[in-house]
Amino acid sequence: MSRVLVVAPHPDDEVLGCGGSIALHRRAGRTVGVLYLTSGEHASPTVPPEELGPIRETEAVAATAVLGVPADALTWLRFPDGGLDSRDPGQLGAVMAVLRRFRPTLLYLPHPGDGSFDHREAAALCLRAAGMAGSANFPEWGGRPWWVPTILGYEVWSPIADPAYTEDITDTLDVKVAALGCYRSQTQAAKGAGQADYIGEPARYLAGYRGAMAGGGFREAFSVHRLGTASP
């Protein structure tokens, strides 16, 4: 059975990048887990970080439940928001340990060119961890080696220039929009004027554009970083 792991640098990235695809995987009966690298505690100019982190974690539990993912399938590493570092051995080892424990057959992560420092570092961190997790040379991070056969990169703030794959999410778009609605702390009303706001109707725009470029409907677009079933 397929096992799907979604890496989110911050709570809400999992829904923005591939929420419709997550809902499709759950409808097909696949196991889905979400790995949150940070709690997104620096995402508001009005709420202190020590308060916002727990709020966003609670919102993430509600949002993923809408997609069909239970709370016990969520993993929180709580790295510092704004401090993801692909060269940090501790961060690298922690991600490797999750990959070896969850043993995904499909891994989603931000595409390497996304317009956020944390997103770009998350991509580098997770791609490096996925390469090392398949080696027996790092026993200190526990578990048996695991080679992730398929890795896809999703888009959030910067569209992928030439997507290698798109997923038709027409049937789950409303679920994606409803899940994003759980992130009330990230609305413009909560954060203040001039802040980004993707809750509600704006959540449909990129998916609509991707659908228009691929024959209609609504789609999520991905870069392909690994595609196969065999270990190297």
PDB file of N, CA, C and O in Angstrom, residues 11 38-60 76 78 81 183-186 190:
ATOM      1  N   PRO A  11       2.884  25.357   9.122  1.00  0.00           N
ATOM      2  CA  PRO A  11       1.481  24.958   9.003  1.00  0.00           C
ATOM      3  C   PRO A  11       0.764  25.833   7.982  1.00  0.00           C
ATOM      4  O   PRO A  11       0.861  27.054   8.043  1.00  0.00           O
ATOM      5  N   THR A  38       8.499  23.491  11.156  1.00  0.00           N
ATOM      6  CA  THR A  38       8.368  24.550  12.155  1.00  0.00           C
ATOM      7  C   THR A  38       6.887  24.673  12.519  1.00  0.00           C
ATOM      8  O   THR A  38       6.024  24.071  11.882  1.00  0.00           O
ATOM      9  N   SER A  39       6.627  25.495  13.525  1.00  0.00           N
ATOM     10  CA  SER A  39       5.240  25.767  13.898  1.00  0.00           C
ATOM     11  C   SER A  39       4.760  27.103  13.337  1.00  0.00           C
ATOM     12  O   SER A  39       3.657  27.547  13.658  1.00  0.00           O
ATOM     13  N   GLY A  40       5.595  27.746  12.507  1.00  0.00           N
ATOM     14  CA  GLY A  40       5.192  29.000  11.874  1.00  0.00           C
ATOM     15  C   GLY A  40       4.924  30.120  12.863  1.00  0.00           C
ATOM     16  O   GLY A  40       4.062  30.968  12.647  1.00  0.00           O
ATOM     17  N   GLU A  41       5.727  30.149  13.932  1.00  0.00           N
ATOM     18  CA  GLU A  41       5.448  31.079  15.026  1.00  0.00           C
ATOM     19  C   GLU A  41       5.750  32.540  14.714  1.00  0.00           C
ATOM     20  O   GLU A  41       5.364  33.434  15.471  1.00  0.00           O
ATOM     21  N   HIS A  42       6.430  32.812  13.597  1.00  0.00           N
ATOM     22  CA  HIS A  42       6.748  34.198  13.239  1.00  0.00           C
ATOM     23  C   HIS A  42       5.907  34.696  12.059  1.00  0.00           C
ATOM     24  O   HIS A  42       6.352  35.569  11.316  1.00  0.00           O
ATOM     25  N   ALA A  43       4.699  34.189  11.920  1.00  0.00           N
ATOM     26  CA  ALA A  43       3.885  34.516  10.750  1.00  0.00           C
ATOM     27  C   ALA A  43       2.848  35.596  11.014  1.00  0.00           C
ATOM     28  O   ALA A  43       1.905  35.740  10.240  1.00  0.00           O
ATOM     29  N   SER A  44       3.012  36.364  12.074  1.00  0.00           N
ATOM     30  CA  SER A  44       2.066  37.441  12.346  1.00  0.00           C
ATOM     31  C   SER A  44       2.778  38.587  13.041  1.00  0.00           C
ATOM     32  O   SER A  44       3.565  38.368  13.965  1.00  0.00           O
ATOM     33  N   PRO A  45       2.502  39.823  12.615  1.00  0.00           N
ATOM     34  CA  PRO A  45       3.083  40.979  13.293  1.00  0.00           C
ATOM     35  C   PRO A  45       2.328  41.374  14.553  1.00  0.00           C
ATOM     36  O   PRO A  45       2.754  42.265  15.280  1.00  0.00           O
ATOM     37  N   THR A  46       1.205  40.703  14.820  1.00  0.00           N
ATOM     38  CA  THR A  46       0.359  41.110  15.937  1.00  0.00           C
ATOM     39  C   THR A  46       0.304  40.104  17.073  1.00  0.00           C
ATOM     40  O   THR A  46      -0.120  40.444  18.176  1.00  0.00           O
ATOM     41  N   VAL A  47       0.715  38.845  16.815  1.00  0.00           N
ATOM     42  CA  VAL A  47       0.640  37.796  17.842  1.00  0.00           C
ATOM     43  C   VAL A  47       2.049  37.349  18.194  1.00  0.00           C
ATOM     44  O   VAL A  47       2.825  36.995  17.306  1.00  0.00           O
ATOM     45  N   PRO A  48       2.433  37.345  19.477  1.00  0.00           N
ATOM     46  CA  PRO A  48       3.782  36.925  19.859  1.00  0.00           C
ATOM     47  C   PRO A  48       4.062  35.485  19.439  1.00  0.00           C
ATOM     48  O   PRO A  48       3.151  34.651  19.438  1.00  0.00           O
ATOM     49  N   PRO A  49       5.310  35.186  19.084  1.00  0.00           N
ATOM     50  CA  PRO A  49       5.658  33.832  18.618  1.00  0.00           C
ATOM     51  C   PRO A  49       5.271  32.729  19.593  1.00  0.00           C
ATOM     52  O   PRO A  49       4.811  31.659  19.181  1.00  0.00           O
ATOM     53  N   GLU A  50       5.458  32.964  20.886  1.00  0.00           N
ATOM     54  CA  GLU A  50       5.156  31.924  21.862  1.00  0.00           C
ATOM     55  C   GLU A  50       3.662  31.610  21.940  1.00  0.00           C
ATOM     56  O   GLU A  50       3.262  30.528  22.388  1.00  0.00           O
ATOM     57  N   GLU A  51       2.839  32.542  21.457  1.00  0.00           N
ATOM     58  CA  GLU A  51       1.396  32.305  21.393  1.00  0.00           C
ATOM     59  C   GLU A  51       0.981  31.759  20.036  1.00  0.00           C
ATOM     60  O   GLU A  51       0.094  30.898  19.945  1.00  0.00           O
ATOM     61  N   LEU A  52       1.609  32.271  18.973  1.00  0.00           N
ATOM     62  CA  LEU A  52       1.171  31.906  17.630  1.00  0.00           C
ATOM     63  C   LEU A  52       1.507  30.456  17.287  1.00  0.00           C
ATOM     64  O   LEU A  52       0.723  29.783  16.608  1.00  0.00           O
ATOM     65  N   GLY A  53       2.660  29.949  17.725  1.00  0.00           N
ATOM     66  CA  GLY A  53       3.029  28.574  17.405  1.00  0.00           C
ATOM     67  C   GLY A  53       1.952  27.575  17.798  1.00  0.00           C
ATOM     68  O   GLY A  53       1.477  26.787  16.961  1.00  0.00           O
ATOM     69  N   PRO A  54       1.512  27.554  19.068  1.00  0.00           N
ATOM     70  CA  PRO A  54       0.447  26.631  19.461  1.00  0.00           C
ATOM     71  C   PRO A  54      -0.862  26.860  18.720  1.00  0.00           C
ATOM     72  O   PRO A  54      -1.589  25.905  18.417  1.00  0.00           O
ATOM     73  N   ILE A  55      -1.164  28.128  18.408  1.00  0.00           N
ATOM     74  CA  ILE A  55      -2.384  28.411  17.651  1.00  0.00           C
ATOM     75  C   ILE A  55      -2.317  27.751  16.277  1.00  0.00           C
ATOM     76  O   ILE A  55      -3.273  27.088  15.831  1.00  0.00           O
ATOM     77  N   ARG A  56      -1.198  27.896  15.595  1.00  0.00           N
ATOM     78  CA  ARG A  56      -1.086  27.342  14.245  1.00  0.00           C
ATOM     79  C   ARG A  56      -1.050  25.817  14.274  1.00  0.00           C
ATOM     80  O   ARG A  56      -1.533  25.161  13.344  1.00  0.00           O
ATOM     81  N   GLU A  57      -0.496  25.231  15.310  1.00  0.00           N
ATOM     82  CA  GLU A  57      -0.534  23.773  15.418  1.00  0.00           C
ATOM     83  C   GLU A  57      -1.977  23.288  15.570  1.00  0.00           C
ATOM     84  O   GLU A  57      -2.373  22.278  14.961  1.00  0.00           O
ATOM     85  N   THR A  58      -2.757  23.992  16.377  1.00  0.00           N
ATOM     86  CA  THR A  58      -4.167  23.630  16.539  1.00  0.00           C
ATOM     87  C   THR A  58      -4.920  23.789  15.224  1.00  0.00           C
ATOM     88  O   THR A  58      -5.753  22.946  14.853  1.00  0.00           O
ATOM     89  N   GLU A  59      -4.624  24.861  14.503  1.00  0.00           N
ATOM     90  CA  GLU A  59      -5.256  25.062  13.195  1.00  0.00           C
ATOM     91  C   GLU A  59      -4.878  23.951  12.227  1.00  0.00           C
ATOM     92  O   GLU A  59      -5.711  23.488  11.432  1.00  0.00           O
ATOM     93  N   ALA A  60      -3.632  23.497  12.291  1.00  0.00           N
ATOM     94  CA  ALA A  60      -3.178  22.430  11.392  1.00  0.00           C
ATOM     95  C   ALA A  60      -3.922  21.128  11.658  1.00  0.00           C
ATOM     96  O   ALA A  60      -4.264  20.394  10.722  1.00  0.00           O
ATOM     97  N   TRP A  76       5.658  16.847  14.503  1.00  0.00           N
ATOM     98  CA  TRP A  76       6.124  18.219  14.705  1.00  0.00           C
ATOM     99  C   TRP A  76       7.580  18.194  15.122  1.00  0.00           C
ATOM    100  O   TRP A  76       7.927  17.649  16.171  1.00  0.00           O
ATOM    101  N   ARG A  78       9.375  21.195  15.174  1.00  0.00           N
ATOM    102  CA  ARG A  78       9.497  22.486  15.871  1.00  0.00           C
ATOM    103  C   ARG A  78      10.882  23.113  15.735  1.00  0.00           C
ATOM    104  O   ARG A  78      11.426  23.661  16.697  1.00  0.00           O
ATOM    105  N   ASP A  81      11.162  28.870  13.217  1.00  0.00           N
ATOM    106  CA  ASP A  81      10.587  29.512  12.036  1.00  0.00           C
ATOM    107  C   ASP A  81      11.571  30.564  11.539  1.00  0.00           C
ATOM    108  O   ASP A  81      11.979  31.458  12.287  1.00  0.00           O
ATOM    109  N   TYR A 183      -7.165  27.965   8.916  1.00  0.00           N
ATOM    110  CA  TYR A 183      -6.019  28.784   9.323  1.00  0.00           C
ATOM    111  C   TYR A 183      -6.457  30.242   9.512  1.00  0.00           C
ATOM    112  O   TYR A 183      -6.023  31.147   8.804  1.00  0.00           O
ATOM    113  N   ARG A 184      -7.291  30.467  10.502  1.00  0.00           N
ATOM    114  CA  ARG A 184      -7.855  31.797  10.727  1.00  0.00           C
ATOM    115  C   ARG A 184      -6.792  32.814  11.139  1.00  0.00           C
ATOM    116  O   ARG A 184      -6.941  34.008  10.887  1.00  0.00           O
ATOM    117  N   SER A 185      -5.724  32.349  11.775  1.00  0.00           N
ATOM    118  CA  SER A 185      -4.669  33.277  12.199  1.00  0.00           C
ATOM    119  C   SER A 185      -3.917  33.872  11.022  1.00  0.00           C
ATOM    120  O   SER A 185      -3.183  34.861  11.183  1.00  0.00           O
ATOM    121  N   GLN A 186      -4.103  33.296   9.836  1.00  0.00           N
ATOM    122  CA  GLN A 186      -3.363  33.744   8.667  1.00  0.00           C
ATOM    123  C   GLN A 186      -4.185  34.596   7.719  1.00  0.00           C
ATOM    124  O   GLN A 186      -3.737  34.913   6.616  1.00  0.00           O
ATOM    125  N   ALA A 190      -6.758  38.986  10.631  1.00  0.00           N
ATOM    126  CA  ALA A 190      -6.037  38.632  11.845  1.00  0.00           C
ATOM    127  C   ALA A 190      -4.643  39.237  11.881  1.00  0.00           C
ATOM    128  O   ALA A 190      -4.158  39.655  12.942  1.00  0.00           O
TER     129      ALA A 190
END
